Coordinates of C-alpha atoms and ligand atoms in Angstrom, one line a residue:
Chain H
X1 CA 16.8 -22.7 24.3
X2 CA 17.8 -25.3 22.0
X3 CA 17.8 -23.9 19.3
X4 CA 16.1 -26.9 17.6
X5 CA 13.0 -25.4 15.8
X6 CA 11.6 -29.0 16.5
X7 CA 12.4 -29.4 20.3
X8 CA 11.3 -25.8 20.9
X9 CA 8.0 -26.1 19.8
X10 CA 4.8 -27.1 22.2
X11 CA 2.9 -30.9 21.9
X12 CA 0.0 -31.8 23.2
X13 CA 0.6 -35.5 25.0
X14 CA -2.7 -35.9 27.3
X15 CA -6.4 -34.6 27.9
X16 CA -6.0 -33.4 31.7
X17 CA -9.4 -35.2 32.3
X18 CA -8.6 -38.7 30.9
X19 CA -5.2 -38.6 32.9
X20 CA -6.1 -41.6 35.2
X21 CA -3.6 -42.0 38.4
X22 CA -1.3 -44.2 36.8
X23 CA -0.3 -41.9 34.3
X24 CA 0.4 -42.3 30.6
X25 CA 3.7 -43.7 28.9
X26 CA 3.6 -42.8 25.2
X27 CA 5.9 -41.2 22.6
X28 CA 7.3 -37.3 21.3
X29 CA 9.2 -36.9 18.3
X30 CA 10.3 -40.6 18.6
X31 CA 11.1 -40.5 22.4
X32 CA 9.6 -42.7 25.1
X33 CA 8.4 -40.0 28.0
X34 CA 5.9 -39.8 30.8
X35 CA 3.1 -38.6 31.7
X36 CA 2.0 -38.6 35.4
X37 CA 0.7 -36.4 38.4
X38 CA 2.7 -34.4 40.5
X39 CA 2.7 -34.6 44.5
X40 CA 1.5 -31.2 43.4
X41 CA -1.4 -32.7 42.6
X42 CA -1.0 -31.2 38.8
X43 CA 0.3 -33.0 35.2
X44 CA 3.9 -33.5 34.7
X45 CA 5.9 -34.8 32.2
X46 CA 9.5 -36.6 32.1
X47 CA 11.7 -37.6 29.6
X48 CA 13.4 -41.0 29.1
X49 CA 15.9 -40.0 31.6
X50 CA 14.0 -38.8 34.0
X51 CA 14.7 -34.7 33.1
X52 CA 11.4 -33.2 34.0
X53 CA 10.0 -31.5 30.7
X54 CA 7.8 -27.6 30.9
X55 CA 4.8 -28.5 31.3
X56 CA 1.4 -26.1 30.0
X57 CA -2.1 -27.6 31.0
X58 CA -4.3 -25.5 28.6
X59 CA -7.3 -26.3 26.4
X60 CA -7.7 -29.3 27.6
X61 CA -5.4 -31.0 27.5
X62 CA -1.4 -31.5 29.2
X63 CA 1.4 -29.7 26.7
X64 CA 5.0 -30.4 27.1
X65 CA 8.5 -29.0 25.6
X66 CA 11.2 -31.7 25.0
X67 CA 13.3 -28.7 24.7
X68 CA 13.3 -24.9 25.7
X69 CA 10.2 -23.4 24.6
X70 CA 10.7 -20.6 22.2
X71 CA 7.5 -19.2 23.1
X72 CA 4.1 -19.4 25.2
X73 CA 2.1 -21.4 23.8
X74 CA -0.4 -19.9 21.4
X75 CA -3.6 -17.7 22.8
X76 CA -6.8 -19.5 21.5
X77 CA -9.1 -15.9 23.7
X78 CA -12.2 -18.4 22.2
X79 CA -11.7 -20.9 24.8
X80 CA -12.0 -18.0 27.8
X81 CA -15.8 -16.6 26.6
X82 CA -18.3 -16.8 28.5
X83 CA -21.6 -19.2 27.0
X84 CA -18.8 -21.7 25.0
X85 CA -18.6 -25.6 26.0
X86 CA -15.4 -26.7 25.6
X87 CA -15.4 -30.9 24.6
X88 CA -12.5 -33.2 24.9
X89 CA -13.5 -35.6 21.8
X90 CA -10.7 -38.0 23.0
X91 CA -7.6 -39.7 21.4
X92 CA -7.8 -41.1 17.5
X93 CA -4.3 -43.3 16.6
X94 CA -3.3 -42.5 12.6
X95 CA -0.2 -44.1 10.6
X96 CA 0.7 -40.7 9.1
X97 CA 2.9 -38.3 9.5
X98 CA 1.8 -35.3 12.1
X99 CA 1.8 -33.1 9.1
X100 CA -0.3 -34.6 6.9
X101 CA -2.3 -34.7 9.3
X102 CA -2.5 -30.8 9.9
X103 CA -2.8 -30.5 5.9
X104 CA -5.7 -32.8 5.8
X105 CA -7.7 -30.4 8.4
X106 CA -6.9 -27.5 6.6
X107 CA -8.5 -29.0 3.5
X108 CA -12.1 -28.4 2.3
X109 CA -11.6 -29.6 -1.3
X110 CA -11.8 -33.2 0.4
X111 CA -15.3 -32.5 2.3
X112 CA -17.9 -34.2 -0.6
X113 CA -15.5 -36.9 -1.8
X114 CA -14.3 -37.9 2.0
X115 CA -17.6 -36.4 4.5
X116 CA -20.2 -37.2 2.4
X117 CA -23.7 -35.8 2.8
X118 CA -21.9 -34.1 6.3
X119 CA -19.1 -32.3 5.4
X120 CA -20.1 -31.9 1.7
X121 CA -22.1 -33.4 -0.9
X122 CA -21.3 -33.2 -5.0
X123 CA -22.7 -31.4 -6.8
X124 CA -21.6 -28.6 -4.5
X125 CA -17.6 -29.0 -5.1
X126 CA -16.2 -25.8 -6.2
X127 CA -13.5 -24.0 -3.8
X128 CA -13.5 -20.1 -4.5
X129 CA -10.8 -17.8 -4.3
X130 CA -10.2 -17.0 -0.3
X131 CA -7.5 -15.6 0.8
X132 CA -4.0 -17.2 2.7
X133 CA -1.2 -15.3 4.0
X134 CA 1.7 -16.3 6.2
X135 CA 1.2 -13.4 9.6
X136 CA 4.7 -12.1 10.5
X137 CA 3.6 -11.1 13.6
X138 CA 2.6 -13.5 14.6
X139 CA 4.4 -16.2 12.7
X140 CA 1.2 -18.0 11.7
X141 CA -0.9 -19.3 9.0
X142 CA -4.0 -17.9 8.3
X143 CA -6.6 -18.8 5.6
X144 CA -10.1 -16.4 5.5
X145 CA -13.2 -16.1 3.5
X146 CA -13.0 -19.8 3.2
X147 CA -16.6 -20.7 2.1
X148 CA -18.2 -23.9 1.1
X149 CA -21.9 -25.5 0.9
X150 CA -22.5 -28.5 3.1
X151 CA -25.6 -30.3 4.1
X152 CA -25.0 -30.9 7.4
X153 CA -22.5 -28.4 9.0
X154 CA -22.2 -28.7 12.3
X155 CA -24.4 -31.1 14.8
X156 CA -26.8 -28.1 15.5
X157 CA -27.4 -27.3 11.8
X158 CA -30.5 -28.6 10.5
X159 CA -30.1 -28.3 7.0
X160 CA -27.7 -27.5 4.1
X161 CA -25.9 -23.9 4.9
X162 CA -22.9 -22.1 2.8
X163 CA -20.9 -22.1 5.9
X164 CA -17.9 -19.6 6.0
X165 CA -14.6 -20.6 7.9
X166 CA -11.1 -19.1 8.6
X167 CA -8.1 -21.6 9.8
X168 CA -4.8 -20.8 11.2
X169 CA -1.9 -22.7 12.8
X170 CA -0.8 -21.0 15.7
X171 CA 2.2 -23.7 15.8
X172 CA 3.5 -27.2 13.4
X173 CA 1.5 -29.2 14.6
X174 CA -1.5 -27.4 15.7
X175 CA -4.7 -26.0 13.5
X176 CA -7.7 -24.5 14.6
X177 CA -10.9 -24.1 12.2
X178 CA -13.1 -21.1 13.1
X179 CA -16.5 -21.5 11.5
X180 CA -20.5 -20.3 11.3
X181 CA -21.9 -21.4 14.8
X182 CA -25.8 -21.5 12.8
X183 CA -27.3 -20.8 16.9
X184 CA -24.9 -17.1 17.1
X185 CA -24.7 -15.3 14.2
X186 CA -21.8 -13.0 14.8
X187 CA -20.0 -16.0 15.8
X188 CA -17.4 -18.4 15.1
X189 CA -17.4 -21.9 16.9
X190 CA -13.5 -22.8 17.7
X191 CA -12.5 -26.8 16.3
X192 CA -8.8 -27.4 16.6
X193 CA -6.8 -30.5 15.9
X194 CA -4.0 -30.7 18.3
X195 CA -1.3 -33.4 17.0
X196 CA 0.7 -35.5 19.4
X197 CA 4.1 -36.3 16.3
X198 CA 5.1 -40.1 17.9
X199 CA 7.5 -40.6 15.3
X200 CA 7.5 -39.2 11.6
X201 CA 4.7 -41.5 10.0
X202 CA 2.7 -42.0 13.5
X203 CA 0.7 -39.5 15.4
X204 CA -2.2 -39.1 17.6
X205 CA -5.0 -36.5 17.1
X206 CA -6.5 -35.2 20.0
X207 CA -9.2 -32.8 18.7
X208 CA -11.0 -30.5 21.0
X209 CA -13.9 -28.1 20.2
X210 CA -15.0 -24.6 22.4
X211 CA -18.6 -24.3 20.5
X212 CA -21.9 -22.0 21.3
X213 CA -24.5 -25.6 21.4
X214 CA -26.8 -26.0 24.2
X215 CA -29.0 -28.7 22.9
X216 CA -26.9 -31.3 21.7
X217 CA -25.6 -34.2 24.1
X218 CA -21.9 -34.4 24.5
X219 CA -21.9 -37.7 23.3
X220 CA -23.0 -36.5 20.1
X221 CA -21.2 -34.3 20.2
X222 CA -18.0 -36.4 20.4
X223 CA -19.2 -38.9 18.1
X224 CA -19.9 -36.1 15.2
X225 CA -16.4 -35.3 15.2
X226 CA -14.9 -39.1 16.1
X227 CA -17.1 -39.8 13.4
X228 CA -15.9 -37.2 11.0
X229 CA -12.2 -38.1 12.0
X230 CA -12.4 -41.8 11.0
X231 CA -12.8 -41.2 7.6
X232 CA -10.6 -38.6 7.5
X233 CA -8.3 -41.3 9.4
X234 CA -8.6 -43.4 6.1
X235 CA -7.6 -41.3 3.7
X236 CA -3.8 -40.4 6.2
X237 CA -3.0 -43.9 5.9
X238 CA -2.6 -44.0 2.0
X239 CA -1.7 -41.5 1.1
X240 CA 2.7 -41.6 -0.4
X241 CA 5.0 -40.7 -0.1
X242 CA 4.5 -41.0 3.6
X243 CA 6.3 -37.8 4.8
X244 CA 5.0 -34.5 4.0
X245 CA 6.8 -33.1 1.2
X246 CA 7.5 -29.6 1.4
X247 CA 9.0 -28.9 -2.4
X248 CA 7.3 -29.2 -5.0
X249 CA 8.0 -32.2 -7.0
X250 CA 5.4 -35.5 -7.4
X251 CA 2.6 -33.4 -5.8
X252 CA 0.4 -30.5 -8.1
X253 CA -1.3 -27.9 -5.9
X254 CA -4.3 -26.1 -7.7
X255 CA -5.6 -23.0 -6.1
X256 CA -8.2 -24.5 -3.3
X257 CA -4.7 -26.1 -2.0
X258 CA -3.7 -22.6 -0.9
X259 CA -3.5 -23.2 2.6
X260 CA -1.3 -25.8 2.2
X261 CA 0.7 -24.3 0.1
X262 CA 1.3 -22.0 2.6
X263 CA 1.8 -24.7 5.5
X264 CA 4.5 -26.4 4.0
X265 CA 6.6 -23.0 2.8
X266 CA 6.1 -22.1 6.7
X267 CA 7.0 -25.1 7.7
X268 CA 10.4 -24.9 5.4
X269 CA 11.2 -21.4 6.7
X270 CA 11.3 -22.4 9.9
X271 CA 13.0 -25.5 9.4
X272 CA 9.8 -27.9 10.8
X273 CA 11.7 -31.2 9.2
X274 CA 9.9 -34.0 11.6
X275 CA 7.7 -35.9 9.3
X276 CA 8.7 -34.0 6.3
X277 CA 10.2 -35.0 3.5
X278 CA 12.4 -32.6 2.2
X279 CA 14.5 -33.2 -1.3
X280 CA 11.9 -33.7 -4.5
X281 CA 11.7 -37.2 -5.0
Chain E
X1 CA 10.9 -62.4 -21.2
X2 CA 8.6 -64.7 -19.6
X3 CA 8.4 -62.5 -16.3
X4 CA 7.4 -59.9 -18.0
X5 CA 3.3 -60.7 -17.8
X6 CA 2.2 -60.7 -14.1
X7 CA -1.0 -62.2 -13.0
X8 CA -3.0 -60.0 -10.8
X9 CA -6.3 -61.5 -10.6
X10 CA -8.8 -63.8 -11.9
X11 CA -11.1 -61.7 -14.6
X12 CA -14.8 -62.4 -12.5
X13 CA -13.4 -60.9 -9.1
X14 CA -12.8 -57.3 -11.1
X15 CA -16.6 -56.3 -12.0
X16 CA -17.4 -53.5 -14.1
X17 CA -17.0 -50.1 -11.6
X18 CA -14.7 -52.5 -9.6
X19 CA -11.3 -50.9 -8.3
X20 CA -8.8 -53.2 -6.7
X21 CA -4.8 -52.7 -5.7
X22 CA -2.8 -55.3 -6.8
X23 CA 1.1 -55.6 -6.2
X24 CA 3.1 -55.9 -9.6
X25 CA 7.1 -57.0 -9.2
X26 CA 6.6 -54.8 -6.1
X27 CA 5.2 -51.7 -7.6
X28 CA 1.7 -51.3 -6.5
X29 CA -0.7 -50.6 -9.4
X30 CA -4.6 -49.8 -9.5
X31 CA -6.9 -52.1 -11.1
X32 CA -9.9 -51.3 -12.1
X33 CA -12.6 -51.9 -15.1
X34 CA -15.0 -49.4 -16.5
X35 CA -18.9 -49.9 -17.3
X36 CA -18.1 -50.4 -20.5
X37 CA -15.8 -53.5 -19.6
X38 CA -12.0 -52.0 -20.7
X39 CA -10.1 -52.8 -18.1
X40 CA -7.0 -50.5 -17.1
X41 CA -3.7 -50.8 -14.4
X42 CA -2.4 -47.5 -13.3
X43 CA 0.1 -46.6 -10.7
X44 CA -1.9 -46.6 -7.4
X45 CA -0.7 -42.5 -6.1
X46 CA -3.0 -39.7 -7.8
X47 CA -0.6 -36.4 -8.9
X48 CA -2.5 -34.6 -7.0
X49 CA -2.0 -35.3 -3.4
X50 CA -0.8 -38.4 -3.5
X51 CA -3.7 -41.0 -2.1
X52 CA -4.2 -44.2 -3.5
X53 CA -6.0 -44.5 -6.4
X54 CA -6.9 -48.3 -5.7
X55 CA -10.0 -46.5 -3.0
X56 CA -11.2 -44.9 -5.7
X57 CA -14.4 -45.2 -7.9
X58 CA -15.0 -45.5 -11.5
X59 CA -18.1 -43.8 -13.3
X60 CA -18.4 -44.4 -16.7
X61 CA -14.9 -44.5 -18.0
X62 CA -13.1 -42.5 -16.0
X63 CA -11.5 -43.4 -12.5
X64 CA -11.9 -40.6 -9.8
X65 CA -9.8 -40.4 -6.2
X66 CA -11.3 -40.8 -3.9
X67 CA -9.5 -37.7 -2.4
X68 CA -10.2 -34.8 -3.8
X69 CA -12.5 -36.3 -6.7
X70 CA -9.7 -35.8 -9.4
X71 CA -10.8 -37.9 -12.2
X72 CA -8.9 -39.8 -15.0
X73 CA -9.5 -41.0 -18.0
X74 CA -8.4 -43.8 -20.4
X75 CA -5.1 -42.4 -21.1
X76 CA -4.6 -41.6 -17.1
X77 CA -5.1 -37.9 -18.4
X78 CA -7.2 -35.5 -16.1
X79 CA -10.3 -35.2 -17.1
X80 CA -11.9 -33.3 -14.7
X81 CA -10.9 -31.3 -10.9
X82 CA -14.4 -31.1 -9.3
X83 CA -12.5 -28.5 -7.0
X84 CA -12.3 -26.0 -10.1
X85 CA -15.0 -27.0 -12.2
X86 CA -14.8 -24.5 -15.2
X87 CA -10.9 -25.1 -15.2
X88 CA -10.0 -27.1 -18.2
X89 CA -7.5 -29.8 -16.1
X90 CA -3.5 -28.9 -18.3
X91 CA -2.1 -32.1 -19.8
X92 CA 0.7 -32.6 -17.9
X93 CA -1.7 -34.1 -14.9
X94 CA -1.6 -37.5 -15.6
X95 CA -1.2 -41.1 -13.8
X96 CA 1.4 -43.2 -15.3
X97 CA -0.8 -46.4 -17.3
X98 CA 0.3 -49.8 -17.4
X99 CA -0.2 -52.1 -19.7
X100 CA -3.2 -54.9 -19.0
X101 CA -4.5 -57.5 -20.7
X102 CA -7.1 -60.2 -19.7
X103 CA -6.9 -63.9 -21.3
X104 CA -8.3 -67.3 -19.7
X105 CA -10.7 -65.5 -17.1
X106 CA -6.9 -64.3 -15.9
X107 CA -6.1 -60.4 -15.2
X108 CA -2.1 -59.6 -16.2
X109 CA -0.2 -56.9 -16.1
X110 CA 3.0 -55.7 -17.7
X111 CA 5.2 -53.0 -16.3
X112 CA 7.0 -51.9 -19.7
X113 CA 6.5 -52.2 -22.5
X114 CA 6.3 -55.8 -23.6
X115 CA 5.4 -56.7 -27.4
X116 CA 4.5 -60.6 -26.1
X117 CA 1.2 -61.9 -25.1
X118 CA 0.6 -63.7 -21.1
X119 CA 1.2 -67.7 -21.7
X120 CA -1.8 -69.1 -23.2
X121 CA -4.1 -70.9 -21.0
X122 CA -6.7 -73.1 -22.9
X123 CA -8.6 -75.6 -21.7
X124 CA -8.5 -74.1 -17.9
X125 CA -11.2 -72.4 -16.8
X126 CA -10.7 -70.0 -13.4
X127 CA -11.1 -71.8 -9.9
X128 CA -9.8 -69.5 -7.2
X129 CA -7.3 -67.3 -6.3
X130 CA -5.8 -67.6 -2.7
X131 CA -2.7 -65.1 -1.1
X132 CA -0.1 -67.6 0.8
X133 CA 2.1 -67.0 3.2
X134 CA 5.4 -68.3 1.7
X135 CA 7.4 -67.5 -1.6
X136 CA 7.3 -68.6 -4.6
X137 CA 10.0 -71.9 -4.6
X138 CA 8.4 -73.4 -1.0
X139 CA 5.2 -73.3 -3.1
X140 CA 6.7 -75.3 -6.0
X141 CA 8.6 -77.8 -3.5
X142 CA 5.8 -78.1 -1.7
X143 CA 3.2 -78.7 -4.5
X144 CA 5.5 -81.2 -6.2
X145 CA 3.7 -79.5 -9.5
X146 CA 6.5 -79.7 -12.6
X147 CA 7.0 -76.1 -13.8
X148 CA 6.7 -76.1 -17.7
X149 CA 9.1 -73.9 -20.3
X150 CA 6.5 -71.0 -20.1
X151 CA 7.0 -70.7 -16.3
X152 CA 3.8 -72.3 -14.8
X153 CA 3.4 -75.0 -12.8
X154 CA 0.9 -77.5 -14.0
X155 CA -0.3 -81.2 -12.5
X156 CA -3.7 -82.1 -10.7
X157 CA -4.7 -81.9 -7.6
X158 CA -7.1 -83.5 -6.4
X159 CA -7.2 -85.8 -9.7
X160 CA -8.1 -82.6 -11.6
X161 CA -5.8 -80.8 -14.1
X162 CA -4.6 -77.6 -13.0
X163 CA -2.2 -75.2 -13.9
X164 CA -1.1 -72.0 -11.0
X165 CA 0.1 -68.7 -11.3
X166 CA 2.4 -67.0 -8.6
X167 CA 2.1 -63.5 -8.0
X168 CA 4.9 -62.6 -5.9
X169 CA 3.9 -59.9 -2.6
X170 CA 6.4 -57.7 -1.1
X171 CA 7.8 -59.7 2.4
X172 CA 8.1 -63.3 1.0
X173 CA 3.5 -63.4 0.4
X174 CA 2.7 -65.3 -3.0
X175 CA -0.6 -65.5 -4.7
X176 CA -1.6 -68.6 -6.2
X177 CA -4.5 -67.7 -9.6
X178 CA -5.5 -71.4 -10.3
X179 CA -7.1 -73.1 -13.2
X180 CA -8.7 -76.1 -13.6
X181 CA -9.9 -78.4 -16.1
X182 CA -13.7 -78.1 -16.5
X183 CA -14.8 -80.9 -14.1
X184 CA -18.3 -81.4 -12.4
X185 CA -18.5 -79.5 -9.3
X186 CA -18.3 -82.0 -6.9
X187 CA -14.0 -82.1 -8.3
X188 CA -13.8 -79.1 -8.3
X189 CA -14.9 -78.8 -4.6
X190 CA -12.2 -81.3 -4.3
X191 CA -9.8 -79.5 -5.8
X192 CA -10.4 -76.6 -4.2
X193 CA -9.5 -78.2 -1.1
X194 CA -6.2 -79.3 -2.1
X195 CA -5.5 -75.4 -2.6
X196 CA -6.4 -75.7 0.8
X197 CA -4.3 -78.2 1.6
X198 CA -1.4 -76.6 -0.1
X199 CA -1.7 -73.4 1.3
X200 CA -1.1 -75.0 4.7
X201 CA 1.6 -77.3 3.8
X202 CA 3.4 -73.9 1.9
X203 CA 2.7 -72.2 5.5
X204 CA 4.0 -74.4 7.9
X205 CA 6.9 -75.9 5.6
X206 CA 8.2 -72.1 5.1
X207 CA 7.9 -71.3 8.5
X208 CA 9.6 -74.5 9.9
Ligands
FES1 S1 -5.3 -36.6 -3.9 FE1 -6.4 -37.5 -5.4 S2 -8.0 -35.8 -6.1 FE2 -6.4 -35.4 -4.3
FE2_2 FE1 -11.6 -34.2 6.8

């Protein structure tokens, strides 16, 4: 193990389905890397010195680790469940801290204001109590029993419904959302946000979905998710300070922000500081 | 003393229910006008999670943040947290407020506690604001305008008497807020073109 909590994580760096014959030159944690097809027809990743980095292909994406992986890539069991559509949404570049992008994905209170008439609408703004835990046995952040009224919860939802959600942070730059699945009561749709940290204040965001939805066209599914994310981007690029403050200081959380509080505490405990501001400013 | 007030916009460019970002001495300010016409200049950062308030929206006499809709009243104190509609927001949640005033059709902002008032510009009407990619000194020398005791550049553009107020932006840009003596539309259009020519001259001089 390199022992560095930042280097030893897995990061998404490309979509397998969109990795062209010329490969992809990109950045990770402030360093150049290259993603390309190896002679064995498997994606490979190398750093600026040509050193081969560990690679895992999972959930449609190529994952790499610039250090020594401290654990295997997190598991999303639903990805293997028969009947789900696995949707590669693509990439959105955002001029913000990778950690701010994850935190925003964990937030529901903004739905009525940022995703107006899609994921929320006034006057249905109240965020009820929900449960948040740092699950030590898996070292993940979980928020459960989150409920919110949505005018159009998903592409497959015709009218407004109260949607239930669970949020999960299995790695510092990954968030997984489980939400009520209108056509399949009892199952959860899975929507993820895989974040590639390019710099402390620049990231590429790869949403990915595993849904029970046989009716909506792929284009519409992708378009819906991209619309949502472009709305989030206008927030993320205008938050100050640019880096995510891990110490309480200039920001004022409320009960609706319990997931964000747990996420920041968990990052701090792990010593994960890339994209973070450590001293109260 | 003279630097205490910064001209930030022409009053007509900020209608009721409008909000815009402006820069004062390198500080980001959210400038907004309420339904009743009251002007306010606040720190451009929401105390909740740091979103720029200049992206927010005005309802009645309050400014709301676009991220989670927290709204703030005239004194800068938080009135409402939509995620918790039954909660009375604590007094401590407050946006820092700056001084703003309007005279002769120009909006001015002061960061400190000023007792003085912005310079008088009587007899002039707003012409236009224009952003120039050059510093104030370069613009002054390109314009040939004289600087008065009140720090304001005055002179003539296309034979019309003008006053040019300068607002420094970060990275060497400057906003010019130009006022002119009342004149017929054709003369004012000519003056406006002269402002445009001044912008080009200053930018090519600055680049040289
Ligand atoms: S950041 Fe302004 S309301 Fe949340
Ligand atoms: Fe969002």
